[in-house]
Tab-separated table of C-alpha atoms in Angstrom:
chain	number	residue	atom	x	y	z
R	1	UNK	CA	17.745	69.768	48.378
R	2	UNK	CA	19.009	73.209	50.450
R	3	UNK	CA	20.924	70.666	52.787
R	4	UNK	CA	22.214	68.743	50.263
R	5	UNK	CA	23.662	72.166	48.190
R	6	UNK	CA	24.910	73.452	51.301
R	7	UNK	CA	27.017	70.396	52.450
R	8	UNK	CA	28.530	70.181	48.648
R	9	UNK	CA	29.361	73.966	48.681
R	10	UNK	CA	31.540	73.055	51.562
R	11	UNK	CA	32.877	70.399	49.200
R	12	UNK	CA	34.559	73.185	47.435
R	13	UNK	CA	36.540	73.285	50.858
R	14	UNK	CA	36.685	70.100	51.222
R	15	UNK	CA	38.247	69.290	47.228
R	16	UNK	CA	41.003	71.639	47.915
R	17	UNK	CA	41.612	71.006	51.530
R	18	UNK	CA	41.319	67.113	51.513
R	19	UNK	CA	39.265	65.708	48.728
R	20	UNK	CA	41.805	66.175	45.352
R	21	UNK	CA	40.822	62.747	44.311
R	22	UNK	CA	42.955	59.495	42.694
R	23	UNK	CA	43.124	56.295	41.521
R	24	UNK	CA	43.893	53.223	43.512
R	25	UNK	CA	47.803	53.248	44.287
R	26	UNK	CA	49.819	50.136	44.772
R	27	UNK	CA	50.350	49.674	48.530
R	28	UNK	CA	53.402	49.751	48.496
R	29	UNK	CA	56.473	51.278	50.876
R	30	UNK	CA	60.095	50.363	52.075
R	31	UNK	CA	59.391	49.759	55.432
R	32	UNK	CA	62.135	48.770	58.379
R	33	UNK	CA	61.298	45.418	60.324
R	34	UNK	CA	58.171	45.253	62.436
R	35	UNK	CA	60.676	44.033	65.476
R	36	UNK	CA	62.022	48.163	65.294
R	37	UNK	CA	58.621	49.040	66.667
R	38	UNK	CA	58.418	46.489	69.693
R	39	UNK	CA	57.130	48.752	72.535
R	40	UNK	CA	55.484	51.239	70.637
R	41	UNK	CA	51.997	52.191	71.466
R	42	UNK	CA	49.759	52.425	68.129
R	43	UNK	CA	46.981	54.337	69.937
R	44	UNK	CA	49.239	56.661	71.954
R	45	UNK	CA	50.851	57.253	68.420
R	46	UNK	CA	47.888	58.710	67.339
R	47	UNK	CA	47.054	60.784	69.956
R	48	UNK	CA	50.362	62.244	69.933
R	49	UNK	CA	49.912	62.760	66.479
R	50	UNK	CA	46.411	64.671	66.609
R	51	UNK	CA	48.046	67.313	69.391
R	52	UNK	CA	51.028	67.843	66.906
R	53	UNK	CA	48.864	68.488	63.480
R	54	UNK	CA	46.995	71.379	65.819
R	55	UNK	CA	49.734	72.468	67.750
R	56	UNK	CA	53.076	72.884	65.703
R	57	UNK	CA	54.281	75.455	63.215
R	58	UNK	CA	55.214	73.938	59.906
R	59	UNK	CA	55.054	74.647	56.374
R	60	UNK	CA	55.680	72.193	53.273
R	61	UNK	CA	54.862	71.228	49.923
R	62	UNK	CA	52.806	67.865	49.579
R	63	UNK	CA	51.575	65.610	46.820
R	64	UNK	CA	47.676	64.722	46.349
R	65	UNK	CA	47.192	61.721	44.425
R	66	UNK	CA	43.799	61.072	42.107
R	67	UNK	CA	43.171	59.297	38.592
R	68	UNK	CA	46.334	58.892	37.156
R	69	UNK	CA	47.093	63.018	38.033
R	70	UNK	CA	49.492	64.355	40.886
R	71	UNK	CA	48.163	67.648	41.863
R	72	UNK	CA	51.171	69.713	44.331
R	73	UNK	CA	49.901	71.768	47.129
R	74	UNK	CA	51.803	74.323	49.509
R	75	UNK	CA	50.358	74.458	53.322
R	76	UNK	CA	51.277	77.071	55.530
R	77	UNK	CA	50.550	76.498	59.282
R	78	UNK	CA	50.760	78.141	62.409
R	79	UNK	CA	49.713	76.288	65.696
R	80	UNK	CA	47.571	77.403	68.972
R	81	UNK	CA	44.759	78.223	70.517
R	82	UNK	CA	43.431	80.022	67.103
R	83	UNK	CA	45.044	78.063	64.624
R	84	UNK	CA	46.194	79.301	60.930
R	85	UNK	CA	46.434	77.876	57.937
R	86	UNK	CA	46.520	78.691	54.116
R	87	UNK	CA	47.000	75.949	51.310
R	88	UNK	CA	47.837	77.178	47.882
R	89	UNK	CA	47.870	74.788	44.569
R	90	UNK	CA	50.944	74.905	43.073
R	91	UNK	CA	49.371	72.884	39.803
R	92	UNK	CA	46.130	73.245	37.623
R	93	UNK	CA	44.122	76.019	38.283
R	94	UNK	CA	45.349	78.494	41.169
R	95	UNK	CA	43.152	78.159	44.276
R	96	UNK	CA	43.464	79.203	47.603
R	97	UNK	CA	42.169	78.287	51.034
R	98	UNK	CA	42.693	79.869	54.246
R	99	UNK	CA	41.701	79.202	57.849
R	100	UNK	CA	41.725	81.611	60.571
R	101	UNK	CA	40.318	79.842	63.833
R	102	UNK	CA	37.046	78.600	62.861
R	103	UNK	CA	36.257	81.040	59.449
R	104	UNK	CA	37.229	79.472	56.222
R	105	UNK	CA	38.205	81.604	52.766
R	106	UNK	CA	37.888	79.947	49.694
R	107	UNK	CA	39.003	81.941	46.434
R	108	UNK	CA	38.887	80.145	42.986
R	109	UNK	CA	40.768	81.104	39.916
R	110	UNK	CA	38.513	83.776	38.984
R	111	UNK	CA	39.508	85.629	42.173
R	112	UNK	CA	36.169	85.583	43.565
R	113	UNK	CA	35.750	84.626	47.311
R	114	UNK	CA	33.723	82.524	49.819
R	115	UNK	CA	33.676	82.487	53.055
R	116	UNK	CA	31.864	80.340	55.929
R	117	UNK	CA	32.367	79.127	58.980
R	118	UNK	CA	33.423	75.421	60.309
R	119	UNK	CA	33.227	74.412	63.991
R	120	UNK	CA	34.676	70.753	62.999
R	121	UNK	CA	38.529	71.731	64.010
R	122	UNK	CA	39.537	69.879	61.308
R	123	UNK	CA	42.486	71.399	59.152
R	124	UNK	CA	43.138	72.038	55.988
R	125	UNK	CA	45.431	68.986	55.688
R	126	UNK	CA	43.653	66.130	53.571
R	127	UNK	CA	43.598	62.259	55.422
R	128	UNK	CA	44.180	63.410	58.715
R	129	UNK	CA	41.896	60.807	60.918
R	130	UNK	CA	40.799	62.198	64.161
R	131	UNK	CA	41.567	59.285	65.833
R	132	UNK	CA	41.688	59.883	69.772
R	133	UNK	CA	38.250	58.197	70.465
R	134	UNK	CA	39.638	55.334	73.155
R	135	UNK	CA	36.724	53.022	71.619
R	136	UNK	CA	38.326	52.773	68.392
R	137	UNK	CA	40.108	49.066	68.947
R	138	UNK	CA	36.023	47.746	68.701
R	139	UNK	CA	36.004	48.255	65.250
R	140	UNK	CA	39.639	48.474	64.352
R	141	UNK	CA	42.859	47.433	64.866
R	142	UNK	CA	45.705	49.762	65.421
R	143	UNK	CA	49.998	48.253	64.686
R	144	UNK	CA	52.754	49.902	64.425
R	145	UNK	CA	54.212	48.317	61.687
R	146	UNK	CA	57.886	49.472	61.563
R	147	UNK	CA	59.287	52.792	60.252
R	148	UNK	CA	60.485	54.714	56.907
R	149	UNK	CA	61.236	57.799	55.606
R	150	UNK	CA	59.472	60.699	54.147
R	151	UNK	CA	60.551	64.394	52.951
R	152	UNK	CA	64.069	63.655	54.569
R	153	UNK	CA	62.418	62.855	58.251
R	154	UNK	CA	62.208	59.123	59.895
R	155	UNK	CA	58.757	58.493	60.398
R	156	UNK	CA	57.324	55.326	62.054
R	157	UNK	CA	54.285	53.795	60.441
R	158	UNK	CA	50.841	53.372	61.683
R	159	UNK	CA	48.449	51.204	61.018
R	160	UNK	CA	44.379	51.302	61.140
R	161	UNK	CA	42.824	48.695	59.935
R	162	UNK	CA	39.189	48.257	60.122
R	163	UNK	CA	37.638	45.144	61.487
R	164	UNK	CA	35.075	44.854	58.544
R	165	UNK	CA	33.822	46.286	55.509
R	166	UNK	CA	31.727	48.666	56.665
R	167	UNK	CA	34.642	51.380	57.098
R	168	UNK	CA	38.267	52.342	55.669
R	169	UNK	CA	41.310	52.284	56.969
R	170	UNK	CA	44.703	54.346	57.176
R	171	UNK	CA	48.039	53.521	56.880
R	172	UNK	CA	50.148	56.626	58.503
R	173	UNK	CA	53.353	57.407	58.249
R	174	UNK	CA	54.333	59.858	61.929
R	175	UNK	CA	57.932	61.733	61.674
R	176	UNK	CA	59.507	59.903	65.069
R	177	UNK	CA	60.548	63.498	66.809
R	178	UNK	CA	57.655	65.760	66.381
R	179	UNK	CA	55.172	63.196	65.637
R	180	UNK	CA	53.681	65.400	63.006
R	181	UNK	CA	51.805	63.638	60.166
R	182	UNK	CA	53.740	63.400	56.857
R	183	UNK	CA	52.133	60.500	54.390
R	184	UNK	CA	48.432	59.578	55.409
R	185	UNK	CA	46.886	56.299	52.514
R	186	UNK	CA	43.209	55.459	53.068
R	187	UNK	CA	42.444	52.040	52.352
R	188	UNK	CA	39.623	49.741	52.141
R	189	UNK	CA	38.730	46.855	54.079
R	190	UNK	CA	40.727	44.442	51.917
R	191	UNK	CA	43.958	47.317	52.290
R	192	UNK	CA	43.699	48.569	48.760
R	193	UNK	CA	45.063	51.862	49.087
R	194	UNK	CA	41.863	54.836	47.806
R	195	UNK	CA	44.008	58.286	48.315
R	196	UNK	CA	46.991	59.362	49.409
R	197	UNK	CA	48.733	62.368	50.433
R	198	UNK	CA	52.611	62.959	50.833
R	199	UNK	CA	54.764	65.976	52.078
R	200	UNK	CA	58.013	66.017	49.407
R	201	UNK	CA	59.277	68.845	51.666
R	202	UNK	CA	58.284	70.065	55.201
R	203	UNK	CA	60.338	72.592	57.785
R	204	UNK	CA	59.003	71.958	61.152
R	205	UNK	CA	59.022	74.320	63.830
R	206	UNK	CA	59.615	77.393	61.963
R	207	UNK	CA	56.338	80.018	62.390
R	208	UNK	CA	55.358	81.033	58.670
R	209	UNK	CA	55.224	84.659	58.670
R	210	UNK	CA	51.627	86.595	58.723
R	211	UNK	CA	52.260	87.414	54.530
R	212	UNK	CA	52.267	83.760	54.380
R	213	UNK	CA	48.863	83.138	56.322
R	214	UNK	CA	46.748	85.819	54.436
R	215	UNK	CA	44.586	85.608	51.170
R	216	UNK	CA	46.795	86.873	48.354
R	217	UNK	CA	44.448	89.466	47.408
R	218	UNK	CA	42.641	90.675	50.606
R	219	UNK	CA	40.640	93.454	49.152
R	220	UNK	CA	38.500	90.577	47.488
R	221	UNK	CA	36.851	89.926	51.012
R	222	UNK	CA	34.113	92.338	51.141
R	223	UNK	CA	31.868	90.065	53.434
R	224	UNK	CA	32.668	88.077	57.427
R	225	UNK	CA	32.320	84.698	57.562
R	226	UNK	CA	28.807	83.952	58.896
R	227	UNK	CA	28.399	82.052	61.639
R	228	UNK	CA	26.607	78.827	61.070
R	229	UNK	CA	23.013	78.700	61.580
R	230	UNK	CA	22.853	75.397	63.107
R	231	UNK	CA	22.218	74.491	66.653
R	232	UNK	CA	22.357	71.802	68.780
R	233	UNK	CA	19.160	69.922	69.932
R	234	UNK	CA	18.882	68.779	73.460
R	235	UNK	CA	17.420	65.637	74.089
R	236	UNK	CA	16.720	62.342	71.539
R	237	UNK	CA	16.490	63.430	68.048
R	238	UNK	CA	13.143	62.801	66.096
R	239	UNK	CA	15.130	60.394	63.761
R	240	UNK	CA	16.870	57.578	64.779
R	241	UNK	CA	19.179	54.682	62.752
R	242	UNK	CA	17.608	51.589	63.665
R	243	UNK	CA	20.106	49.005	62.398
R	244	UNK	CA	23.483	50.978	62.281
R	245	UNK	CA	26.618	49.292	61.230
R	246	UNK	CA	28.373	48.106	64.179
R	247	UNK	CA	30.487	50.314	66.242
R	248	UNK	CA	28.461	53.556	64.946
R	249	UNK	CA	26.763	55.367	67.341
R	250	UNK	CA	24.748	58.540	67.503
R	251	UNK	CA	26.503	61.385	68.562
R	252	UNK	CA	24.649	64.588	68.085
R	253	UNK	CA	21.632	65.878	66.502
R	254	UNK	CA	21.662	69.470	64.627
R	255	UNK	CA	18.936	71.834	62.793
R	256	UNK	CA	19.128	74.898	60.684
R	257	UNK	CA	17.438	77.557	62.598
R	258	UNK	CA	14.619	78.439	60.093
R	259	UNK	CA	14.121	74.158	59.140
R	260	UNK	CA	10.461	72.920	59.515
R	261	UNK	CA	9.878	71.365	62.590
R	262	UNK	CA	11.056	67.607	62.422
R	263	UNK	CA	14.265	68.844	59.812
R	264	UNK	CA	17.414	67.599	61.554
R	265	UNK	CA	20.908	66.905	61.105
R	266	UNK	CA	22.186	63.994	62.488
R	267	UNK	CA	25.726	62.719	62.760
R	268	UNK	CA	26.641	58.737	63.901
R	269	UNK	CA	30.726	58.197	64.355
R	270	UNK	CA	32.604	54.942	65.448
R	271	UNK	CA	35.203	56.871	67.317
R	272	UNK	CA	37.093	57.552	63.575
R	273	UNK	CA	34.623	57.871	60.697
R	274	UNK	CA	31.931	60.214	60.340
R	275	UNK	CA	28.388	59.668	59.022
R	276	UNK	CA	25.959	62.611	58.367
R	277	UNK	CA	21.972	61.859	58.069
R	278	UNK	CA	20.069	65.230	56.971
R	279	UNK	CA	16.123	65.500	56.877
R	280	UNK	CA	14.528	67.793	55.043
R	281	UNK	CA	10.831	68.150	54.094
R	282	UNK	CA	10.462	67.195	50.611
R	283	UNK	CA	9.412	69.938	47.866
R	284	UNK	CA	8.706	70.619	44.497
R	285	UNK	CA	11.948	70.376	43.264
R	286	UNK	CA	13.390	67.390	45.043
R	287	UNK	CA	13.757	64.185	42.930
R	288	UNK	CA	11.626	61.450	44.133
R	289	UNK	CA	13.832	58.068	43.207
R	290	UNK	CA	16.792	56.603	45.108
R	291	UNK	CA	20.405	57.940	44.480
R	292	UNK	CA	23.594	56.670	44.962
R	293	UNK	CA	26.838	58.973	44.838
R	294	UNK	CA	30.445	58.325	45.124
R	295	UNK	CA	33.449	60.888	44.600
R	296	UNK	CA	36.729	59.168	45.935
R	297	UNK	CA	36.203	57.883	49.578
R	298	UNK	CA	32.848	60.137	49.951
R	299	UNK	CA	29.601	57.962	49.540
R	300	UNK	CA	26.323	59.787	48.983
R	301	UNK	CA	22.775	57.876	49.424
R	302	UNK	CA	19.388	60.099	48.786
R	303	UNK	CA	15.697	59.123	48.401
R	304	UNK	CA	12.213	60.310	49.664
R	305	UNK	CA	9.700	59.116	51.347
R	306	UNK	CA	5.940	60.425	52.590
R	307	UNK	CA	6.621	64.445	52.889
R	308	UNK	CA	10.638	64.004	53.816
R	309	UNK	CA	13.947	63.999	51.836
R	310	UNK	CA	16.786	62.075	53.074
R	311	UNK	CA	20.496	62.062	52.278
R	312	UNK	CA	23.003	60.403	54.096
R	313	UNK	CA	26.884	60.704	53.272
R	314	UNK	CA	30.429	60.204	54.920
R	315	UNK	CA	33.716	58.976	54.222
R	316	UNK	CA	32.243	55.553	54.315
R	317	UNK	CA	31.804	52.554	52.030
R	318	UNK	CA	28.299	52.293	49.700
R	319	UNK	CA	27.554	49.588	52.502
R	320	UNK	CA	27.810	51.773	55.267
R	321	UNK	CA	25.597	54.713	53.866
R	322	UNK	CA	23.111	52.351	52.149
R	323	UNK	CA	23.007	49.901	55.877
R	324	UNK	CA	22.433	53.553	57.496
R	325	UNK	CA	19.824	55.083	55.325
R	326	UNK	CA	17.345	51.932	54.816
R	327	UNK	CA	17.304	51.616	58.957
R	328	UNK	CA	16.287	55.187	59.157
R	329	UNK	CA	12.973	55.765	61.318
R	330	UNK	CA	11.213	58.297	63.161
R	331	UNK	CA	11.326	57.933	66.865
R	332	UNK	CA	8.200	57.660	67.881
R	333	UNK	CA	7.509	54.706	65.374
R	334	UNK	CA	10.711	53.076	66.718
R	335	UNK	CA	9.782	53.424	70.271
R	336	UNK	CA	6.197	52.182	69.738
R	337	UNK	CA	7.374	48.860	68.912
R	338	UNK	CA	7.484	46.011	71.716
R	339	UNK	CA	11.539	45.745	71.057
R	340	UNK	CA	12.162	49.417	70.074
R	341	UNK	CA	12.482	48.022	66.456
């Protein structure tokens, strides 16, 4: 289960940073007729959007939403070429996280630290969807619905909506000038709003100063961030999803550098959300029966067969990861077949 540890230890990360989970929310927001938006561009929204989160100086307080709690975060970011970040609780236990280009610092309330390294971009914001893939209108559709307000800016509102159950949706809410992010709700396929995140108060434009980007206690860091031991494998992977969802596609194939041969990680995307497939060979410790895992939007589907362990997770329905993982074959076999089935 090494792969399996290693991608929840990042979920320390990831529960700060974008996974503070709630309950289901009311859909609910005073929004300005659609006929306000006429002439707006839903996908060049989002684009626009994407080049702002990485690009602009800002700093704000925001709300995280997850069963029946508000937790209150502080985010401190300064854009580029080598972004930087910190987010700070403000409620609960104190944690920090910080991002400096592509090394991420973790310290929990006992003041110890962790650091790694992450070569997704993705910020410390939670519910930002990368969504600049130009394939996304096959599996969803993107309206600008009208506008609102949020932390004292207009913003105009967004849209996603997936074109079946297999994947969530958003509903984003993108301040009119800037077109920085400032209320992201993920929904499912029926538009019953999962998590939420809101900024109560946001200064754009102003650089936070370098006190503001640094780990509180910086003598804590006695080790670098590593960089990760996974490389990218030329070629078709060993492991292929025979009967993905549609709209997912593969995208890249990974391994860790001391794996057995035939260990891979592979990641499938529809333009928007993510699916990762590890391999592992199976040991003495690994559990032989099926499992099924959920913690907010994240879906987690293990089992073993012959002398592999698989797990397959994303920000994905039950449907998606189970569709995923049951279709899962090696190569070979699937080529070997008269109709590559």
């Amino acid at each position: 289960m090494r792969i399996l540890l290693k991608e929840l230890f990042r979920g320390i990360y990831d529960d700060l940073a974008r996974k503070i989970f709630w309950s289901a929310l009311a859909l609910v927001a005073t929004i300005a007729p659609a006929a306000l938006a006429q002439g707006q561009d839903g996908a060049a929204l989002l684009t626009q959007m994407a080049t702002a989160m990485r690009s602009l100086d800002y700093q704000g307080s925001f709300a995280y939403q997850h069963a029946g709690r508000i937790d209150t975060l502080r985010v401190f970011h300064a854009g580029g070429s080598r972004e930087r970040e910190r987010l700070i609780s403000l409620n609960g236990p104190r944690n920090e996280v910080i991002r400096d280009g592509i090394h991420i610092t973790c310290i929990r309330p006992d003041d110890s630290a962790i650091v790694y390294t992450s070569t997704s971009g993705r910020g410390l914001l939670p519910l930002v969807p990368d969504a600049a893939d130009s394939a996304l209108g096959e599996s969803y559709r993107i309206v600008v619905s009208g506008s609102d307000r949020v932390a004292g800016y207009t913003a105009d509102i967004v849209d996603i909506i997936p074109r079946d159950a297999f994947r969530y949706g958003y509903r984003l809410w993108i301040e009119q000038g800037s077109r920085l992010l400032l209320q992201s709700i993920v929904t499912d396929s029926k538009r019953h709003a999962l998590e939420q995140f809101m900024f109560v108060s946001l200064v754009i434009g102003t650089a936070p100063s370098d006190t503001d980007l640094v780990p509180r206690q910086r003598e804590l860091l006695t080790t670098k961030a590593a960089d990760s031991n996974e490389i990218e494998l030329r070629g078709p992977p060993m492991w292929i999803v025979g009967n993905p969802p549609a709209g997912f596609t593969f995208r890249s194939a990974r391994r860790y550098m001391d794996a057995v041969e035939g260990a891979q990680h592979l990641i499938y995307s529809d333009g928007l959300a993510s699916v990762s497939i590890y391999v592992e060979a199976k040991d003495a410790e690994s559990e032989s029966q099926t499992t099924m895992a959920g913690r907010g939007t994240m879906n987690i589907y293990t089992y073993s067969k012959g002398d592999w362990r698989f797990t397959v997770l994303g920000d994905v329905p039950i449907a998606t990861v189970t569709m995923m993982a049951q279709s899962l074959k090696q190569r070979q076999l699937v080529d070997a077949t008269p109709d590559g089935h």
